[in-house]
Amino acid sequence: MDLDTLLATEMSLGVWRFPGKHDHLSIQTCLIAQLASFNLAVSDVVSSTTDAGANVKEALDELGPAWIACVAHGLHNAVRHALGASGETPNRRAAQVMAGGRRAQRVRVACRNAPANELLGRLRATVRFFQHSDAAAQQMSVLPIAEDPAIRHLQSEMATRWGSTYLSLSRLYTMWPRVTAFFRSPALTADQRERRVLHRDWDQLHYMIAVLAPVYEVTNSVQSATATLAEVFPLLVPLRHTLQQDVIQAPKYPELPLSVGAAAIEAYLVSNADVAVMKIDNRLYLIEWTHVDVVAGRECLCEAAPQTVYVLLQELDRIFFNPQDKSKNWLENLAVLKAVVLCPGGLKLLGEVAEWIGCDNPAAGALEAVKWAAKGSYAAEEVSNLSQTAASATADGHGAPVSDERAAARSSLLTWKGRAGAEPSPAVAAPGAQRVVQDEVDNVLRLCQTTAETSALSFWGLNRQQFPALFPLAASALGAAASSASCEREFSIAGRLVRPERSSLSVTSVEMHSLVGANADVLPTDAPQCIPSLTHAAAAAFRSGTNTYVPAAGDGEEEEHWTSGTDEGEFDD
């Protein structure tokens, strides 16, 4: 979080080769060493956001910074379970085969939504048919369909891409006039006709899109590298609320799109503001309210869709509001609570959600944590400056910035209620600091209640001078990432570096390339003039060193490759 502009920015430390065994102790040792190479300590880390891998989670839990499960990973796994996936990872299946002998003898995890699994199997077969047959795809593209003049291709799912199932189903649904016309051709063989989408499958498809649409909307929002907890928490609450309703909005079928393209959609919405519509794959469709459960005489979801709703709700509560596991309960996560309570309306939102979920209101504890961290961040000589700054800002709207803001923002939240059970006191409990912080907290709460709905960053940008003690704390809390999407992109960058034709790159060279490539935008504009040129002999010597792999001491043979095994618990959630 940039304290000058109050904008969330992404800074990459690159991709490093991980030597040794991938257990939680090795992860801790490697993480501490890499932070030290950048002159950082574990106490400088406010929060950590990763997937739900068991070893990574255990390592970060023991180190101390508040651990946050990646929202995008959690929603992706929730959708997988809701659509009938077993939840077994490849590593777990292999371990069970070795332990139980023959594959037929081991117990498989039960599918929680067999109708959805079977439906997706039939729809995937149709998509694969056109992907494996260029001739069929070309024939379908040239069909004269007045309702679908654009030439488009069906999309397949990607296991590593969040929301790919929804995108694949949406593209298939919007192409139903063209797909239906293709399978009506008398020139098709009997085997080709078996790949058609049945009428009952089209009917189920538009219901599945209705269920997955709100989940995809939230997933798409949290994939940004700068998506913070303060922005994501107000999205998860409406998502859970939407899935708990008795009715859900679904696109009408069979219906042709009302408009196609951004300009046409905008024009239609301006002239038809009262029409209930839904945008799917850049096309606008009429919607109808459909009951989740069976209601006599009303339109209801059929077969796969209701079970998808039920499993999604169960998974959302298990991953984000789990009373049995504090690490998976956002109402007990200090990083989440502090980010929300420092937002306009956040205190009221926490109380409402706690009552809705059926647990104790965490707002009081979050406020005490904020006060404790803020009053322990300043020495005695700074307290009078804080009081004068706040008074000056209240009087004329201007004031001097708080001294040493970055140090306070990095370390203010780390030691409150240690994980070992002890409750260490602040390093400096300055006389008068408690009064200054208490006054600011009271004023912030009153201002949040009277302020119109606005973003947290906008609120603190306008009132930073009025609350000098809380501003660095708010900046660090609001900067907590809600998704590990940026880390996934770093792995993609490293994957493009280590190609078969560049397999001789050394570990040091790959680390250097990934660091420079991810932070190229921060290089000065006159960088070519600032970097000295190497002679031919020096360049040849450098290349000979970077293109030769030298194993580090203690490295095993199995770790000599950049592509490592997947953590066993990565997809458990």
PDB file of N, CA and C in Angstrom, residues 509-556:
ATOM      1  N   SER A 509      20.180 -17.542 -12.862  1.00  0.00           N
ATOM      2  CA  SER A 509      19.714 -16.802 -14.035  1.00  0.00           C
ATOM      3  C   SER A 509      18.196 -16.752 -14.086  1.00  0.00           C
ATOM      4  N   VAL A 510      17.530 -17.863 -13.765  1.00  0.00           N
ATOM      5  CA  VAL A 510      16.062 -17.889 -13.777  1.00  0.00           C
ATOM      6  C   VAL A 510      15.512 -16.959 -12.699  1.00  0.00           C
ATOM      7  N   GLU A 511      16.109 -16.982 -11.511  1.00  0.00           N
ATOM      8  CA  GLU A 511      15.657 -16.092 -10.447  1.00  0.00           C
ATOM      9  C   GLU A 511      15.825 -14.627 -10.845  1.00  0.00           C
ATOM     10  N   MET A 512      16.954 -14.301 -11.467  1.00  0.00           N
ATOM     11  CA  MET A 512      17.207 -12.927 -11.877  1.00  0.00           C
ATOM     12  C   MET A 512      16.244 -12.488 -12.964  1.00  0.00           C
ATOM     13  N   HIS A 513      16.007 -13.359 -13.952  1.00  0.00           N
ATOM     14  CA  HIS A 513      15.091 -13.007 -15.038  1.00  0.00           C
ATOM     15  C   HIS A 513      13.667 -12.805 -14.519  1.00  0.00           C
ATOM     16  N   SER A 514      13.219 -13.674 -13.609  1.00  0.00           N
ATOM     17  CA  SER A 514      11.858 -13.541 -13.089  1.00  0.00           C
ATOM     18  C   SER A 514      11.705 -12.266 -12.274  1.00  0.00           C
ATOM     19  N   LEU A 515      12.735 -11.898 -11.503  1.00  0.00           N
ATOM     20  CA  LEU A 515      12.659 -10.681 -10.704  1.00  0.00           C
ATOM     21  C   LEU A 515      12.630  -9.440 -11.592  1.00  0.00           C
ATOM     22  N   VAL A 516      13.497  -9.389 -12.594  1.00  0.00           N
ATOM     23  CA  VAL A 516      13.539  -8.230 -13.480  1.00  0.00           C
ATOM     24  C   VAL A 516      12.283  -8.158 -14.340  1.00  0.00           C
ATOM     25  N   GLY A 517      11.832  -9.310 -14.846  1.00  0.00           N
ATOM     26  CA  GLY A 517      10.644  -9.303 -15.702  1.00  0.00           C
ATOM     27  C   GLY A 517       9.389  -8.860 -14.973  1.00  0.00           C
ATOM     28  N   ALA A 518       9.264  -9.232 -13.701  1.00  0.00           N
ATOM     29  CA  ALA A 518       8.067  -8.864 -12.944  1.00  0.00           C
ATOM     30  C   ALA A 518       8.085  -7.414 -12.487  1.00  0.00           C
ATOM     31  N   ASN A 519       9.268  -6.800 -12.427  1.00  0.00           N
ATOM     32  CA  ASN A 519       9.379  -5.428 -11.937  1.00  0.00           C
ATOM     33  C   ASN A 519       9.960  -4.492 -12.987  1.00  0.00           C
ATOM     34  N   ALA A 520       9.769  -4.816 -14.255  1.00  0.00           N
ATOM     35  CA  ALA A 520      10.322  -3.969 -15.316  1.00  0.00           C
ATOM     36  C   ALA A 520       9.716  -2.574 -15.305  1.00  0.00           C
ATOM     37  N   ASP A 521       8.490  -2.437 -14.795  1.00  0.00           N
ATOM     38  CA  ASP A 521       7.840  -1.131 -14.822  1.00  0.00           C
ATOM     39  C   ASP A 521       8.435  -0.150 -13.819  1.00  0.00           C
ATOM     40  N   VAL A 522       9.197  -0.641 -12.832  1.00  0.00           N
ATOM     41  CA  VAL A 522       9.786   0.269 -11.848  1.00  0.00           C
ATOM     42  C   VAL A 522      11.193   0.704 -12.230  1.00  0.00           C
ATOM     43  N   LEU A 523      11.730   0.170 -13.321  1.00  0.00           N
ATOM     44  CA  LEU A 523      13.057   0.587 -13.769  1.00  0.00           C
ATOM     45  C   LEU A 523      13.010   2.023 -14.261  1.00  0.00           C
ATOM     46  N   PRO A 524      14.067   2.796 -14.076  1.00  0.00           N
ATOM     47  CA  PRO A 524      14.075   4.178 -14.567  1.00  0.00           C
ATOM     48  C   PRO A 524      14.030   4.227 -16.081  1.00  0.00           C
ATOM     49  N   THR A 525      13.487   5.307 -16.595  1.00  0.00           N
ATOM     50  CA  THR A 525      13.353   5.440 -18.054  1.00  0.00           C
ATOM     51  C   THR A 525      14.695   5.521 -18.749  1.00  0.00           C
ATOM     52  N   ASP A 526      15.722   5.985 -18.036  1.00  0.00           N
ATOM     53  CA  ASP A 526      17.050   6.084 -18.645  1.00  0.00           C
ATOM     54  C   ASP A 526      17.918   4.898 -18.256  1.00  0.00           C
ATOM     55  N   ALA A 527      17.285   3.743 -18.000  1.00  0.00           N
ATOM     56  CA  ALA A 527      18.029   2.568 -17.573  1.00  0.00           C
ATOM     57  C   ALA A 527      19.100   2.135 -18.565  1.00  0.00           C
ATOM     58  N   PRO A 528      18.858   2.148 -19.895  1.00  0.00           N
ATOM     59  CA  PRO A 528      19.923   1.733 -20.816  1.00  0.00           C
ATOM     60  C   PRO A 528      21.186   2.570 -20.679  1.00  0.00           C
ATOM     61  N   GLN A 529      21.058   3.859 -20.350  1.00  0.00           N
ATOM     62  CA  GLN A 529      22.236   4.694 -20.197  1.00  0.00           C
ATOM     63  C   GLN A 529      22.911   4.458 -18.842  1.00  0.00           C
ATOM     64  N   CYS A 530      22.134   4.023 -17.837  1.00  0.00           N
ATOM     65  CA  CYS A 530      22.705   3.816 -16.504  1.00  0.00           C
ATOM     66  C   CYS A 530      23.425   2.485 -16.375  1.00  0.00           C
ATOM     67  N   ILE A 531      23.052   1.494 -17.195  1.00  0.00           N
ATOM     68  CA  ILE A 531      23.647   0.168 -17.094  1.00  0.00           C
ATOM     69  C   ILE A 531      24.914   0.121 -17.933  1.00  0.00           C
ATOM     70  N   PRO A 532      26.055  -0.205 -17.353  1.00  0.00           N
ATOM     71  CA  PRO A 532      27.304  -0.254 -18.131  1.00  0.00           C
ATOM     72  C   PRO A 532      27.280  -1.401 -19.135  1.00  0.00           C
ATOM     73  N   SER A 533      27.921  -1.204 -20.257  1.00  0.00           N
ATOM     74  CA  SER A 533      28.001  -2.223 -21.302  1.00  0.00           C
ATOM     75  C   SER A 533      29.165  -3.161 -21.017  1.00  0.00           C
ATOM     76  N   LEU A 534      28.947  -4.451 -21.289  1.00  0.00           N
ATOM     77  CA  LEU A 534      29.993  -5.450 -21.087  1.00  0.00           C
ATOM     78  C   LEU A 534      30.812  -5.623 -22.351  1.00  0.00           C
ATOM     79  N   THR A 535      32.060  -5.930 -22.170  1.00  0.00           N
ATOM     80  CA  THR A 535      32.895  -6.278 -23.312  1.00  0.00           C
ATOM     81  C   THR A 535      32.523  -7.674 -23.792  1.00  0.00           C
ATOM     82  N   HIS A 536      32.977  -8.046 -24.991  1.00  0.00           N
ATOM     83  CA  HIS A 536      32.665  -9.377 -25.522  1.00  0.00           C
ATOM     84  C   HIS A 536      33.203 -10.470 -24.604  1.00  0.00           C
ATOM     85  N   ALA A 537      34.410 -10.245 -24.056  1.00  0.00           N
ATOM     86  CA  ALA A 537      34.990 -11.260 -23.180  1.00  0.00           C
ATOM     87  C   ALA A 537      34.201 -11.383 -21.884  1.00  0.00           C
ATOM     88  N   ALA A 538      33.784 -10.225 -21.317  1.00  0.00           N
ATOM     89  CA  ALA A 538      33.011 -10.266 -20.080  1.00  0.00           C
ATOM     90  C   ALA A 538      31.637 -10.881 -20.305  1.00  0.00           C
ATOM     91  N   ALA A 539      31.015 -10.564 -21.447  1.00  0.00           N
ATOM     92  CA  ALA A 539      29.710 -11.152 -21.749  1.00  0.00           C
ATOM     93  C   ALA A 539      29.808 -12.663 -21.931  1.00  0.00           C
ATOM     94  N   ALA A 540      30.872 -13.133 -22.594  1.00  0.00           N
ATOM     95  CA  ALA A 540      31.052 -14.577 -22.780  1.00  0.00           C
ATOM     96  C   ALA A 540      31.265 -15.280 -21.447  1.00  0.00           C
ATOM     97  N   ALA A 541      32.036 -14.642 -20.550  1.00  0.00           N
ATOM     98  CA  ALA A 541      32.257 -15.239 -19.239  1.00  0.00           C
ATOM     99  C   ALA A 541      30.965 -15.296 -18.429  1.00  0.00           C
ATOM    100  N   PHE A 542      30.129 -14.239 -18.545  1.00  0.00           N
ATOM    101  CA  PHE A 542      28.862 -14.227 -17.819  1.00  0.00           C
ATOM    102  C   PHE A 542      27.928 -15.314 -18.344  1.00  0.00           C
ATOM    103  N   ARG A 543      27.863 -15.462 -19.660  1.00  0.00           N
ATOM    104  CA  ARG A 543      26.979 -16.482 -20.235  1.00  0.00           C
ATOM    105  C   ARG A 543      27.415 -17.881 -19.843  1.00  0.00           C
ATOM    106  N   SER A 544      28.718 -18.129 -19.796  1.00  0.00           N
ATOM    107  CA  SER A 544      29.184 -19.461 -19.425  1.00  0.00           C
ATOM    108  C   SER A 544      28.822 -19.798 -17.985  1.00  0.00           C
ATOM    109  N   GLY A 545      28.732 -18.765 -17.143  1.00  0.00           N
ATOM    110  CA  GLY A 545      28.356 -19.007 -15.754  1.00  0.00           C
ATOM    111  C   GLY A 545      26.870 -19.200 -15.566  1.00  0.00           C
ATOM    112  N   THR A 546      26.046 -18.433 -16.298  1.00  0.00           N
ATOM    113  CA  THR A 546      24.598 -18.521 -16.118  1.00  0.00           C
ATOM    114  C   THR A 546      23.988 -19.706 -16.822  1.00  0.00           C
ATOM    115  N   ASN A 547      24.650 -20.249 -17.832  1.00  0.00           N
ATOM    116  CA  ASN A 547      24.086 -21.361 -18.586  1.00  0.00           C
ATOM    117  C   ASN A 547      24.592 -22.714 -18.120  1.00  0.00           C
ATOM    118  N   THR A 548      25.191 -22.761 -16.955  1.00  0.00           N
ATOM    119  CA  THR A 548      25.697 -24.013 -16.406  1.00  0.00           C
ATOM    120  C   THR A 548      25.053 -24.255 -15.058  1.00  0.00           C
ATOM    121  N   TYR A 549      24.419 -25.382 -14.909  1.00  0.00           N
ATOM    122  CA  TYR A 549      23.748 -25.690 -13.637  1.00  0.00           C
ATOM    123  C   TYR A 549      24.757 -26.293 -12.676  1.00  0.00           C
ATOM    124  N   VAL A 550      24.876 -25.699 -11.497  1.00  0.00           N
ATOM    125  CA  VAL A 550      25.739 -26.206 -10.436  1.00  0.00           C
ATOM    126  C   VAL A 550      24.858 -26.512  -9.228  1.00  0.00           C
ATOM    127  N   PRO A 551      24.664 -27.785  -8.863  1.00  0.00           N
ATOM    128  CA  PRO A 551      23.773 -28.093  -7.733  1.00  0.00           C
ATOM    129  C   PRO A 551      24.320 -27.558  -6.435  1.00  0.00           C
ATOM    130  N   ALA A 552      23.418 -27.058  -5.590  1.00  0.00           N
ATOM    131  CA  ALA A 552      23.808 -26.547  -4.285  1.00  0.00           C
ATOM    132  C   ALA A 552      24.084 -27.697  -3.340  1.00  0.00           C
ATOM    133  N   ALA A 553      24.842 -27.417  -2.295  1.00  0.00           N
ATOM    134  CA  ALA A 553      25.187 -28.450  -1.330  1.00  0.00           C
ATOM    135  C   ALA A 553      23.933 -28.966  -0.642  1.00  0.00           C
ATOM    136  N   GLY A 554      23.792 -30.279  -0.586  1.00  0.00           N
ATOM    137  CA  GLY A 554      22.648 -30.870   0.100  1.00  0.00           C
ATOM    138  C   GLY A 554      21.444 -31.086  -0.797  1.00  0.00           C
ATOM    139  N   ASP A 555      21.507 -30.644  -2.054  1.00  0.00           N
ATOM    140  CA  ASP A 555      20.372 -30.845  -2.944  1.00  0.00           C
ATOM    141  C   ASP A 555      20.309 -32.297  -3.366  1.00  0.00           C
ATOM    142  N   GLY A 556      19.109 -32.851  -3.394  1.00  0.00           N
ATOM    143  CA  GLY A 556      18.908 -34.202  -3.892  1.00  0.00           C
ATOM    144  C   GLY A 556      18.735 -34.193  -5.391  1.00  0.00           C
TER     145      GLY A 556
END
